[in-house]
Amino acid sequence: MSPSARSIDRRQLLVGGVTGALALGLAPVARATSASRPARRTAPSERITLGFIGVGMMGRGHLGGFLGQDDVQVLAVCDVETTRRENAVKQVEARYAEATRSGTYRGCDGFVDFRDLLARDDIDAVVIATPDHWHVLNALHAIAAKKDVYCEKPLTHSIREGRLLVDAVRNAGTVFQTGSQQRSEFGGRFRTAVDLIRNGRIGRLKTVRVGVGAPPVACDLPTEPTPADVDWDLWLGPAPERGYNEILCPKGMHGHFPAFRNYLEYAGGGLADMGAHHFDIAQWAMDRDASGPVRIVPPADGSKSGLEFVFDDDVRMIHGGPSGCTFEGTDGSIYVDRGELKSEPGSILETPLTDADRRVYHSENHHRNWIECIRTRKRPICDVEIGHRSASLCHLANIAYRLGRELTWDPVAERFANDDAANALLFREPRGPWT
């Protein structure tokens, strides 16, 4: 039987709930402490097996979350930096060793090249937490290897590659979760705000203000000696060739989010980094998860804040304001961020929703929502199209800031109207040999 056929068989067994038919021979993991854990200890043959591509700050956070779940088993990790990769292997094995009689466990492999991890036909799904410029290529390879995917945000580095990714997911039937966890977590504040807005509690929506950072800049960092334990060419991957700099790829077990996010060769600046979260909530509240604006208007004075998205119903979304999202309607306003939810007047929040009100997709744990959807084959709360559309807002803003003029956008065709210069910025050809 081919590796791909074996992968399909295992997925069908997991979905059908067949037990004992495909024993992995792995030691049982420690019981999860999360309130959302399964009620019983899961047999090895029923566990969803995971691989992790990228185990920096975000990857380690995801790894710790999944290690606390009884019905998943981490089999492999991948990173281009040796210390982080080896530390992740130790983290997995130390956690699973707690549940063995001997107190030891050896069952997690470490890889430098993500393609070697994807070649494992005993891995059902992967978590991708690489730098932004790698997300789509990592995901496309995973989809081709018949893995389900959890991928960090911003989901894409360009709009065209986002559409390629959506098409690949739909053609393969992949269960794909974008890591925009504000839809699931933070005490349900964002979901509550969205429900209130969709049910007309602030009247007709007029304006949304999204407070996130600035656009990216071109990378001008000096070249430093490449550490022996970093595969720098693989870190660059599809990005333009340049010399190593520790600001882009820190050495060892760092405790900060690397600043590659500031540079347009690898990411979309602060605008896309938190914008992929807050523009996502704005789109959700507006019921625009599969659409977008029709005009993008940057400030006339060339400043890097104040850009406006104009939608076909004349709602305006503005880049600027306090952190989070401020929704302004004809009858009041709602402000929401990770630690705060408030309204003006206060009665908007004080009057609870009723059974007659419409409710959006309900999830209280982003990881668990993905795992449950892998078993049911339903779409998760932040499906690939949603991740693509939220990232597209960030890319549209960055293109308009870069060109410094108003742009007309077709959200169906995903092209600018009669604007070759703007359309040329919808995609960056990957550096060879990546395609």
Short mmCIF file of C-alpha atoms in Angstrom, two decimals:
data_model
loop_
_atom_site.label_atom_id
_atom_site.label_comp_id
_atom_site.label_asym_id
_atom_site.label_seq_id
_atom_site.Cartn_x
_atom_site.Cartn_y
_atom_site.Cartn_z
CA MET A 1 0.00 0.00 0.00
CA SER A 2 1.31 3.47 -0.89
CA PRO A 3 2.05 6.04 1.87
CA SER A 4 -0.80 8.24 0.62
CA ALA A 5 -3.21 5.34 0.71
CA ARG A 6 -2.19 4.49 4.26
CA SER A 7 -2.78 8.14 5.26
CA ILE A 8 -6.26 8.08 3.76
CA ASP A 9 -7.07 4.81 5.52
CA ARG A 10 -6.01 6.21 8.88
CA ARG A 11 -8.10 9.36 8.40
CA GLN A 12 -11.17 7.28 7.57
CA LEU A 13 -10.63 5.18 10.69
CA LEU A 14 -10.40 8.29 12.87
CA VAL A 15 -13.53 9.80 11.41
CA GLY A 16 -15.45 6.55 11.75
CA GLY A 17 -14.37 6.01 15.35
CA VAL A 18 -12.90 2.56 14.68
CA THR A 19 -10.80 1.46 17.63
CA GLY A 20 -7.90 -0.90 17.76
CA ALA A 21 -7.63 -1.26 13.99
CA LEU A 22 -4.54 0.88 13.67
CA ALA A 23 -2.50 0.69 16.86
CA LEU A 24 0.44 3.09 16.80
CA GLY A 25 2.36 1.38 19.54
CA LEU A 26 2.99 4.64 21.39
CA ALA A 27 3.07 5.16 25.12
CA PRO A 28 -0.07 6.80 26.57
CA VAL A 29 0.25 10.52 27.16
CA ALA A 30 -0.31 12.31 30.46
CA ARG A 31 -3.91 13.22 31.26
CA ALA A 32 -4.80 16.74 30.12
CA THR A 33 -5.57 19.39 32.69
CA SER A 34 -7.71 21.54 30.36
CA ALA A 35 -11.40 21.79 31.17
CA SER A 36 -12.08 20.88 27.56
CA ARG A 37 -10.24 17.54 27.66
CA PRO A 38 -12.05 14.35 26.69
CA ALA A 39 -13.89 12.61 29.54
CA ARG A 40 -11.91 9.39 29.16
CA ARG A 41 -8.35 8.44 28.29
CA THR A 42 -8.08 7.93 24.55
CA ALA A 43 -6.67 4.73 23.11
CA PRO A 44 -3.56 5.15 20.92
CA SER A 45 -5.45 3.95 17.84
CA GLU A 46 -7.98 6.78 18.25
CA ARG A 47 -5.49 9.59 18.71
CA ILE A 48 -4.88 12.17 16.01
CA THR A 49 -1.15 12.30 15.35
CA LEU A 50 0.54 15.67 14.92
CA GLY A 51 3.71 17.16 13.51
CA PHE A 52 4.92 20.72 14.22
CA ILE A 53 6.60 22.84 11.54
CA GLY A 54 8.31 25.77 13.28
CA VAL A 55 8.84 25.69 17.05
CA GLY A 56 9.80 29.26 17.89
CA MET A 57 7.72 31.38 20.27
CA MET A 58 4.32 30.64 18.68
CA GLY A 59 5.17 27.04 17.82
CA ARG A 60 6.21 26.28 21.40
CA GLY A 61 2.99 27.78 22.67
CA HIS A 62 0.93 25.58 20.38
CA LEU A 63 3.04 22.57 21.25
CA GLY A 64 2.38 22.99 24.97
CA GLY A 65 -1.34 23.31 24.31
CA PHE A 66 -1.62 20.14 22.27
CA LEU A 67 0.59 18.13 24.64
CA GLY A 68 -2.11 18.63 27.27
CA GLN A 69 -4.76 16.83 25.21
CA ASP A 70 -5.42 13.10 25.62
CA ASP A 71 -6.69 12.46 22.11
CA VAL A 72 -3.67 13.75 20.18
CA GLN A 73 -0.12 12.45 19.96
CA VAL A 74 2.85 14.57 18.83
CA LEU A 75 5.19 12.45 16.73
CA ALA A 76 7.59 14.97 15.18
CA VAL A 77 8.82 18.56 15.20
CA CYS A 78 10.74 20.60 12.65
CA ASP A 79 12.82 23.75 12.85
CA VAL A 80 15.82 25.13 10.93
CA GLU A 81 17.54 26.07 14.22
CA THR A 82 19.09 23.19 16.15
CA THR A 83 18.56 24.38 19.75
CA ARG A 84 14.85 25.07 19.28
CA ARG A 85 14.34 21.79 17.47
CA GLU A 86 16.10 19.72 20.11
CA ASN A 87 14.35 21.57 22.93
CA ALA A 88 10.96 20.79 21.37
CA VAL A 89 11.83 17.09 21.13
CA LYS A 90 12.79 17.11 24.80
CA GLN A 91 9.57 18.93 25.72
CA VAL A 92 7.47 16.29 23.98
CA GLU A 93 9.35 13.33 25.42
CA ALA A 94 9.43 14.76 28.95
CA ARG A 95 5.67 15.29 28.89
CA TYR A 96 4.86 11.81 27.61
CA ALA A 97 7.39 10.22 29.95
CA GLU A 98 5.25 11.31 32.90
CA ALA A 99 2.65 8.71 31.94
CA THR A 100 5.00 5.73 31.51
CA ARG A 101 5.92 3.27 34.24
CA SER A 102 9.60 3.68 33.48
CA GLY A 103 9.40 7.46 33.46
CA THR A 104 11.09 7.57 30.07
CA TYR A 105 9.78 8.02 26.53
CA ARG A 106 11.41 8.10 23.11
CA GLY A 107 8.98 8.70 20.30
CA CYS A 108 9.40 12.21 18.90
CA ASP A 109 11.59 12.86 15.87
CA GLY A 110 13.22 16.19 14.99
CA PHE A 111 13.61 17.37 11.40
CA VAL A 112 15.41 20.28 9.74
CA ASP A 113 13.47 20.08 6.46
CA PHE A 114 9.66 20.16 6.76
CA ARG A 115 9.34 17.90 3.72
CA ASP A 116 10.93 15.06 5.66
CA LEU A 117 8.33 15.45 8.40
CA LEU A 118 5.50 15.50 5.84
CA ALA A 119 6.80 12.28 4.32
CA ARG A 120 5.76 10.46 7.52
CA ASP A 121 2.57 8.61 6.63
CA ASP A 122 1.74 8.10 10.33
CA ILE A 123 1.14 11.84 10.86
CA ASP A 124 -2.46 12.95 10.39
CA ALA A 125 -2.14 16.72 10.75
CA VAL A 126 0.41 19.50 11.14
CA VAL A 127 0.68 22.78 13.03
CA ILE A 128 2.54 25.46 11.04
CA ALA A 129 4.17 28.32 12.95
CA THR A 130 6.97 29.37 10.61
CA PRO A 131 7.70 32.99 9.56
CA ASP A 132 4.89 34.51 7.48
CA HIS A 133 6.60 34.19 4.09
CA TRP A 134 6.65 30.40 4.51
CA HIS A 135 3.03 29.75 5.56
CA VAL A 136 1.46 29.04 2.18
CA LEU A 137 4.26 26.85 0.81
CA ASN A 138 4.38 24.85 4.04
CA ALA A 139 0.61 24.42 3.87
CA LEU A 140 0.51 23.49 0.18
CA HIS A 141 3.10 20.76 0.76
CA ALA A 142 1.11 19.52 3.77
CA ILE A 143 -2.10 19.41 1.75
CA ALA A 144 -0.35 17.48 -1.01
CA ALA A 145 0.80 15.02 1.68
CA LYS A 146 -2.86 14.63 2.79
CA LYS A 147 -2.43 16.28 6.18
CA ASP A 148 -4.98 18.49 7.90
CA VAL A 149 -3.55 21.90 8.78
CA TYR A 150 -3.51 24.46 11.61
CA CYS A 151 -1.58 27.48 10.29
CA GLU A 152 -0.56 30.64 12.08
CA LYS A 153 -1.71 34.09 11.00
CA PRO A 154 -1.26 36.21 8.96
CA LEU A 155 -2.14 33.25 6.76
CA THR A 156 -0.51 34.57 3.59
CA HIS A 157 2.24 36.81 2.27
CA SER A 158 0.27 37.86 -0.82
CA ILE A 159 -3.33 37.83 -2.03
CA ARG A 160 -2.81 35.57 -5.03
CA GLU A 161 -1.08 32.86 -3.02
CA GLY A 162 -4.01 32.99 -0.61
CA ARG A 163 -6.44 32.11 -3.36
CA LEU A 164 -4.15 29.28 -4.49
CA LEU A 165 -4.22 27.96 -0.93
CA VAL A 166 -8.02 28.17 -0.66
CA ASP A 167 -8.40 26.27 -3.93
CA ALA A 168 -5.97 23.57 -2.77
CA VAL A 169 -7.84 23.11 0.53
CA ARG A 170 -11.20 22.84 -1.22
CA ASN A 171 -9.92 20.37 -3.82
CA ALA A 172 -8.33 18.13 -1.17
CA GLY A 173 -11.05 18.37 1.48
CA THR A 174 -8.47 19.45 4.06
CA VAL A 175 -9.65 20.58 7.52
CA PHE A 176 -7.84 23.90 7.77
CA GLN A 177 -7.78 26.18 10.81
CA THR A 178 -6.23 29.66 10.68
CA GLY A 179 -4.67 30.70 13.99
CA SER A 180 -6.92 33.74 14.51
CA GLN A 181 -7.91 32.56 17.96
CA GLN A 182 -9.77 35.72 18.94
CA ARG A 183 -12.87 34.09 17.43
CA SER A 184 -12.67 31.30 20.03
CA GLU A 185 -10.99 32.64 23.14
CA PHE A 186 -10.42 35.73 25.37
CA GLY A 187 -13.56 35.09 27.38
CA GLY A 188 -15.83 35.22 24.36
CA ARG A 189 -15.61 39.06 24.28
CA PHE A 190 -15.14 39.21 20.52
CA ARG A 191 -17.94 36.73 19.85
CA THR A 192 -20.28 38.71 22.12
CA ALA A 193 -19.45 41.95 20.33
CA VAL A 194 -20.05 40.34 16.94
CA ASP A 195 -23.39 38.87 18.03
CA LEU A 196 -24.56 42.25 19.35
CA ILE A 197 -23.53 44.10 16.19
CA ARG A 198 -25.08 41.53 13.86
CA ASN A 199 -28.34 41.73 15.81
CA GLY A 200 -28.54 45.49 15.37
CA ARG A 201 -27.79 46.58 18.94
CA ILE A 202 -25.81 49.63 17.71
CA GLY A 203 -28.21 50.29 14.83
CA ARG A 204 -26.87 50.46 11.29
CA LEU A 205 -23.09 50.06 11.28
CA LYS A 206 -21.33 53.11 9.84
CA THR A 207 -17.65 52.95 10.81
CA VAL A 208 -15.14 50.44 12.17
CA ARG A 209 -11.81 51.63 13.58
CA VAL A 210 -9.05 49.04 13.81
CA GLY A 211 -6.06 49.96 15.94
CA VAL A 212 -2.98 48.05 14.76
CA GLY A 213 0.60 48.85 13.77
CA ALA A 214 2.35 50.29 10.73
CA PRO A 215 3.10 48.85 7.27
CA PRO A 216 6.38 46.97 6.71
CA VAL A 217 9.62 48.44 5.44
CA ALA A 218 12.31 47.01 3.16
CA CYS A 219 14.91 44.98 5.04
CA ASP A 220 18.23 46.84 5.35
CA LEU A 221 19.84 44.76 8.10
CA PRO A 222 23.59 44.08 7.79
CA THR A 223 24.87 40.59 7.07
CA GLU A 224 26.25 38.69 10.06
CA PRO A 225 28.10 35.34 10.19
CA THR A 226 25.64 32.49 9.78
CA PRO A 227 25.57 30.23 12.87
CA ALA A 228 26.54 26.63 12.20
CA ASP A 229 23.31 25.36 13.75
CA VAL A 230 20.96 27.36 11.47
CA ASP A 231 19.96 26.28 7.95
CA TRP A 232 19.76 29.85 6.69
CA ASP A 233 18.94 29.00 3.08
CA LEU A 234 15.96 26.96 4.27
CA TRP A 235 14.86 29.80 6.58
CA LEU A 236 14.81 32.13 3.56
CA GLY A 237 13.06 29.59 1.36
CA PRO A 238 10.94 31.49 -1.18
CA ALA A 239 12.11 34.94 0.03
CA PRO A 240 14.85 36.90 -1.80
CA GLU A 241 18.39 35.79 -1.05
CA ARG A 242 20.28 37.82 1.56
CA GLY A 243 22.77 37.27 4.37
CA TYR A 244 21.89 36.09 7.87
CA ASN A 245 20.96 38.53 10.61
CA GLU A 246 19.99 37.48 14.13
CA ILE A 247 17.10 39.96 14.22
CA LEU A 248 15.37 37.85 11.57
CA CYS A 249 16.23 34.43 13.00
CA PRO A 250 17.36 34.62 16.65
CA LYS A 251 19.73 31.98 17.94
CA GLY A 252 18.69 29.50 20.60
CA MET A 253 15.74 29.69 22.98
CA HIS A 254 14.76 33.34 22.70
CA GLY A 255 11.84 34.81 24.65
CA HIS A 256 10.56 37.40 22.18
CA PHE A 257 8.71 37.54 18.88
CA PRO A 258 11.36 38.02 16.15
CA ALA A 259 11.29 41.26 14.17
CA PHE A 260 11.15 39.62 10.74
CA ARG A 261 7.53 40.81 11.00
CA ASN A 262 8.68 44.38 10.30
CA TYR A 263 10.12 43.67 6.86
CA LEU A 264 8.14 43.35 3.63
CA GLU A 265 10.34 40.53 2.31
CA TYR A 266 9.03 38.23 5.09
CA ALA A 267 5.82 39.73 6.50
CA GLY A 268 3.36 42.62 6.48
CA GLY A 269 4.58 44.76 9.36
CA GLY A 270 2.65 45.48 12.53
CA LEU A 271 -0.34 46.22 10.32
CA ALA A 272 -0.58 42.57 9.26
CA ASP A 273 0.71 41.00 12.48
CA MET A 274 -2.14 42.21 14.73
CA GLY A 275 -4.26 43.26 11.78
CA ALA A 276 -4.81 39.61 10.93
CA HIS A 277 -6.52 39.40 14.35
CA HIS A 278 -8.46 42.66 14.52
CA PHE A 279 -9.39 43.07 10.85
CA ASP A 280 -10.61 39.48 11.17
CA ILE A 281 -13.03 40.46 13.94
CA ALA A 282 -14.17 43.49 11.93
CA GLN A 283 -14.92 41.30 8.90
CA TRP A 284 -16.75 38.81 11.15
CA ALA A 285 -18.98 41.50 12.64
CA MET A 286 -19.74 42.84 9.16
CA ASP A 287 -20.56 39.34 7.85
CA ARG A 288 -17.83 39.75 5.20
CA ASP A 289 -15.91 36.52 5.69
CA ALA A 290 -15.98 35.74 1.96
CA SER A 291 -15.76 39.26 0.57
CA GLY A 292 -13.94 42.55 0.98
CA PRO A 293 -13.94 46.30 0.28
CA VAL A 294 -14.44 47.97 -3.09
CA ARG A 295 -12.17 50.98 -2.53
CA ILE A 296 -8.99 51.55 -0.50
CA VAL A 297 -8.15 55.19 0.25
CA PRO A 298 -4.77 56.01 1.85
CA PRO A 299 -4.20 59.37 3.60
CA ALA A 300 -3.47 62.21 1.19
CA ASP A 301 -0.55 63.40 3.34
CA GLY A 302 1.36 60.13 2.98
CA SER A 303 1.08 59.13 6.65
CA LYS A 304 1.00 55.45 7.54
CA SER A 305 -2.23 55.55 9.53
CA GLY A 306 -5.73 56.63 8.64
CA LEU A 307 -6.26 54.53 5.50
CA GLU A 308 -9.92 53.78 4.78
CA PHE A 309 -11.55 50.68 3.32
CA VAL A 310 -14.91 51.47 1.73
CA PHE A 311 -17.43 48.64 1.32
CA ASP A 312 -20.28 48.39 -1.17
CA ASP A 313 -22.82 49.38 1.53
CA ASP A 314 -20.69 52.46 2.32
CA VAL A 315 -19.46 51.14 5.68
CA ARG A 316 -15.96 52.49 6.25
CA MET A 317 -13.22 50.58 8.02
CA ILE A 318 -10.37 52.79 9.19
CA HIS A 319 -6.80 51.75 10.01
CA GLY A 320 -6.21 53.65 13.24
CA GLY A 321 -7.51 54.25 16.74
CA PRO A 322 -7.07 52.41 20.03
CA SER A 323 -5.88 48.80 20.01
CA GLY A 324 -8.69 46.45 19.02
CA CYS A 325 -11.92 47.29 17.19
CA THR A 326 -14.31 50.20 17.65
CA PHE A 327 -17.69 49.75 15.94
CA GLU A 328 -19.76 52.92 15.46
CA GLY A 329 -23.43 52.71 14.49
CA THR A 330 -26.49 54.94 14.25
CA ASP A 331 -27.63 53.94 17.79
CA GLY A 332 -24.36 53.53 19.69
CA SER A 333 -20.91 52.01 19.67
CA ILE A 334 -19.03 48.93 20.88
CA TYR A 335 -15.32 48.72 21.66
CA VAL A 336 -13.65 45.33 22.04
CA ASP A 337 -10.08 44.17 22.63
CA ARG A 338 -8.59 41.12 24.32
CA GLY A 339 -9.08 42.46 27.83
CA GLU A 340 -12.04 44.78 27.42
CA LEU A 341 -15.58 44.99 26.06
CA LYS A 342 -17.61 48.16 26.51
CA SER A 343 -20.44 50.02 24.84
CA GLU A 344 -21.94 53.48 24.57
CA PRO A 345 -24.60 53.62 25.90
CA GLY A 346 -23.87 50.96 28.51
CA SER A 347 -27.35 49.48 28.10
CA ILE A 348 -26.20 47.82 24.87
CA LEU A 349 -24.13 45.34 26.90
CA GLU A 350 -26.53 45.24 29.83
CA THR A 351 -29.40 43.89 27.73
CA PRO A 352 -28.72 40.19 27.10
CA LEU A 353 -29.26 38.46 23.79
CA THR A 354 -32.39 36.30 23.56
CA ASP A 355 -33.12 32.94 22.00
CA ALA A 356 -34.63 34.77 19.06
CA ASP A 357 -31.33 36.51 18.23
CA ARG A 358 -28.96 35.13 15.61
CA ARG A 359 -25.68 33.69 16.86
CA VAL A 360 -22.34 33.21 15.12
CA TYR A 361 -20.22 30.04 15.14
CA HIS A 362 -19.50 29.16 18.79
CA SER A 363 -16.07 27.91 19.83
CA GLU A 364 -14.32 28.34 23.19
CA ASN A 365 -11.01 26.67 22.33
CA HIS A 366 -9.31 27.17 18.95
CA HIS A 367 -7.16 24.03 19.18
CA ARG A 368 -10.05 21.83 20.27
CA ASN A 369 -12.30 23.20 17.54
CA TRP A 370 -9.73 22.09 14.94
CA ILE A 371 -9.30 18.62 16.47
CA GLU A 372 -13.05 18.09 16.68
CA CYS A 373 -13.44 19.16 13.05
CA ILE A 374 -10.73 16.75 11.96
CA ARG A 375 -12.92 13.98 13.37
CA THR A 376 -16.21 15.28 11.92
CA ARG A 377 -14.73 16.74 8.67
CA LYS A 378 -16.64 19.96 9.27
CA ARG A 379 -15.12 23.37 8.69
CA PRO A 380 -13.54 25.00 11.75
CA ILE A 381 -14.38 28.45 13.03
CA CYS A 382 -11.53 30.15 11.13
CA ASP A 383 -11.47 28.21 7.87
CA VAL A 384 -8.94 28.93 5.12
CA GLU A 385 -11.22 31.33 3.21
CA ILE A 386 -11.67 33.42 6.37
CA GLY A 387 -7.92 33.50 7.01
CA HIS A 388 -7.28 34.45 3.39
CA ARG A 389 -9.82 37.29 3.40
CA SER A 390 -8.58 38.74 6.71
CA ALA A 391 -4.97 38.66 5.49
CA SER A 392 -6.10 40.22 2.20
CA LEU A 393 -7.26 43.36 4.03
CA CYS A 394 -3.74 43.75 5.41
CA HIS A 395 -2.19 43.24 1.97
CA LEU A 396 -4.61 45.72 0.36
CA ALA A 397 -3.72 48.34 2.96
CA ASN A 398 0.01 47.76 2.49
CA ILE A 399 -0.30 48.04 -1.31
CA ALA A 400 -2.27 51.30 -1.04
CA TYR A 401 0.20 52.77 1.45
CA ARG A 402 3.06 51.72 -0.83
CA LEU A 403 1.54 53.30 -3.97
CA GLY A 404 0.12 56.30 -2.10
CA ARG A 405 -3.13 56.55 -4.06
CA GLU A 406 -6.72 55.38 -4.05
CA LEU A 407 -7.36 51.89 -5.44
CA THR A 408 -10.52 50.26 -6.77
CA TRP A 409 -10.85 46.60 -5.77
CA ASP A 410 -13.02 43.77 -7.07
CA PRO A 411 -13.47 41.37 -4.10
CA VAL A 412 -14.91 38.65 -6.35
CA ALA A 413 -12.19 38.62 -9.02
CA GLU A 414 -9.60 39.68 -6.41
CA ARG A 415 -7.99 42.19 -8.75
CA PHE A 416 -7.62 45.96 -8.96
CA ALA A 417 -9.59 47.70 -11.68
CA ASN A 418 -7.43 48.90 -14.61
CA ASP A 419 -4.29 49.15 -12.49
CA ASP A 420 -1.33 47.10 -13.69
CA ALA A 421 1.04 48.55 -11.09
CA ALA A 422 -1.22 47.54 -8.21
CA ASN A 423 -2.01 44.12 -9.68
CA ALA A 424 1.73 43.43 -9.99
CA LEU A 425 1.88 43.56 -6.18
CA LEU A 426 -0.69 40.78 -5.70
CA PHE A 427 1.98 38.09 -5.91
CA ARG A 428 5.73 37.67 -5.46
CA GLU A 429 7.40 35.00 -7.52
CA PRO A 430 9.14 32.61 -5.08
CA ARG A 431 12.92 32.29 -5.13
CA GLY A 432 13.98 29.11 -6.88
CA PRO A 433 13.74 26.19 -6.48
CA TRP A 434 10.48 26.96 -4.62
CA THR A 435 7.35 27.32 -6.73
#
